[in-house]
């Protein structure tokens, strides 16, 4: 656990001198992934950094995502922010607006010069002509499926379009023993009042080329593309299990593992558990696109590191810079992405992506030790490479919810955390409200948040 340092206010420039090489510095970073293998990956990277930089100590504190936003804002108010904080596309702007972070243009530029950022990973973190966070990993929605289920239904490849997705979902919803009960549903999607429903619907929005905001930052949610996406989501939901209305992350993953359904729009299930259970019946494909779409994208999520005002005031900025630049070294990025959660996280730089796509494999730090053949070309590697390569390719044409045009509106976090989108989905899927009326209601609610 870490000793927290102070932080308040917002700066738009950094002018700190280089840190003397013999100066001892102790840094604190908040990250939000509590599972053992994710914490292990972070600890491994921190240990490697400290071996190269013995004068810098990095203390990691795990703050659960559910608590991260409130704790961050409270820490800004009380001048107890850590030196660095891991944020998402939808959470960093609150710290910016509250004056708790400093711009990191020099860090972004140094990493970009050496390793080349993938453009889509940077767009969420700009305001006032500056970068306010450094992306360290990305997640892209794709379509998970069980090859055996598709094969049994006569399909030789995964669906590529929305109409094919619906066709597959219908055919894959089956009563295998003829007892009148569905034994396998075609699709796993939810309408729960939480981030899972919002994130899943966001994947359909991106596929339809639409977003919350217009390019000028005004609310642009109420449009034909959003209506079409919600209509299709409603049609698709009839092939999901009835209990899916209350699913969150844990329930959808456990039902996927239990083979309750054959396909799901998702970023990646817990591949480690699949391999440990010797279950290799899993694959993914790029997210399907609307039929005849002129514009279609993928939905992404990015995590980034901010540097707090307190870190700058305490003379820790250069030490933070060293640590963040270290995170983007391709071999280190491999640990913080592939080793943190195999098939889930991908690098944010071209150099990191090239290493992941190569024959390179860090057996020492790879978390899956049982039922995984690390040799290139093995069935295990083919499954992992499938997940990684689909995500890497998708990331080139992806954007995070609210960030199609970059950070054009800094109320993304407030709109996202208000569950307006999941409430809208419930109005249609659970109470039968007209789709256009539901979209119009959501737009009105978003404007209320935006006008506060």
Coordinates of N, CA, C and O in Angstrom, one line a residue, residues 158-168 232 287-292:
X158 N -17.5 -16.9 -38.9 CA -18.3 -16.0 -38.0 C -19.1 -15.0 -38.9 O -18.7 -14.7 -40.0
X159 N -20.1 -14.4 -38.3 CA -20.9 -13.4 -39.0 C -20.1 -12.1 -39.2 O -19.3 -11.7 -38.4
X160 N -20.3 -11.5 -40.4 CA -19.6 -10.2 -40.7 C -20.5 -9.0 -40.6 O -20.1 -7.9 -40.5
X161 N -21.8 -9.2 -40.8 CA -22.8 -8.1 -40.8 C -23.9 -8.3 -39.8 O -24.0 -9.4 -39.2
X162 N -24.6 -7.2 -39.5 CA -25.7 -7.3 -38.5 C -26.7 -8.3 -38.9 O -27.2 -9.1 -38.1
X163 N -27.1 -8.4 -40.2 CA -28.1 -9.3 -40.6 C -27.6 -10.8 -40.4 O -28.4 -11.6 -40.0
X164 N -26.4 -11.0 -40.7 CA -25.8 -12.3 -40.5 C -25.8 -12.6 -39.0 O -26.0 -13.8 -38.6
X165 N -25.4 -11.6 -38.1 CA -25.4 -11.8 -36.7 C -26.8 -12.3 -36.2 O -26.9 -13.2 -35.4
X166 N -27.8 -11.6 -36.7 CA -29.2 -12.0 -36.2 C -29.5 -13.4 -36.7 O -30.1 -14.2 -36.0
X167 N -29.1 -13.7 -38.0 CA -29.4 -15.0 -38.5 C -28.7 -16.1 -37.7 O -29.3 -17.1 -37.4
X168 N -27.5 -15.8 -37.4 CA -26.7 -16.8 -36.6 C -27.4 -17.0 -35.2 O -27.5 -18.1 -34.7
X232 N -32.0 -2.7 -33.7 CA -31.3 -3.9 -33.9 C -31.0 -4.6 -32.6 O -31.2 -5.8 -32.4
X287 N -15.9 -7.1 -34.9 CA -17.3 -6.8 -34.6 C -18.1 -6.6 -35.9 O -17.6 -5.9 -36.8
X288 N -19.2 -7.3 -36.1 CA -20.0 -7.2 -37.3 C -20.4 -5.7 -37.6 O -20.6 -4.9 -36.7
X289 N -20.6 -5.4 -38.9 CA -21.0 -4.1 -39.3 C -22.4 -4.0 -39.8 O -22.9 -5.0 -40.3
X290 N -23.1 -2.9 -39.8 CA -24.4 -2.8 -40.4 C -24.3 -3.1 -41.9 O -23.4 -2.7 -42.5
X291 N -25.4 -3.7 -42.4 CA -25.4 -4.0 -43.8 C -25.4 -2.7 -44.6 O -26.1 -1.8 -44.4
X292 N -24.4 -2.7 -45.6 CA -24.3 -1.6 -46.5 C -23.8 -0.3 -45.9 O -24.0 0.8 -46.4

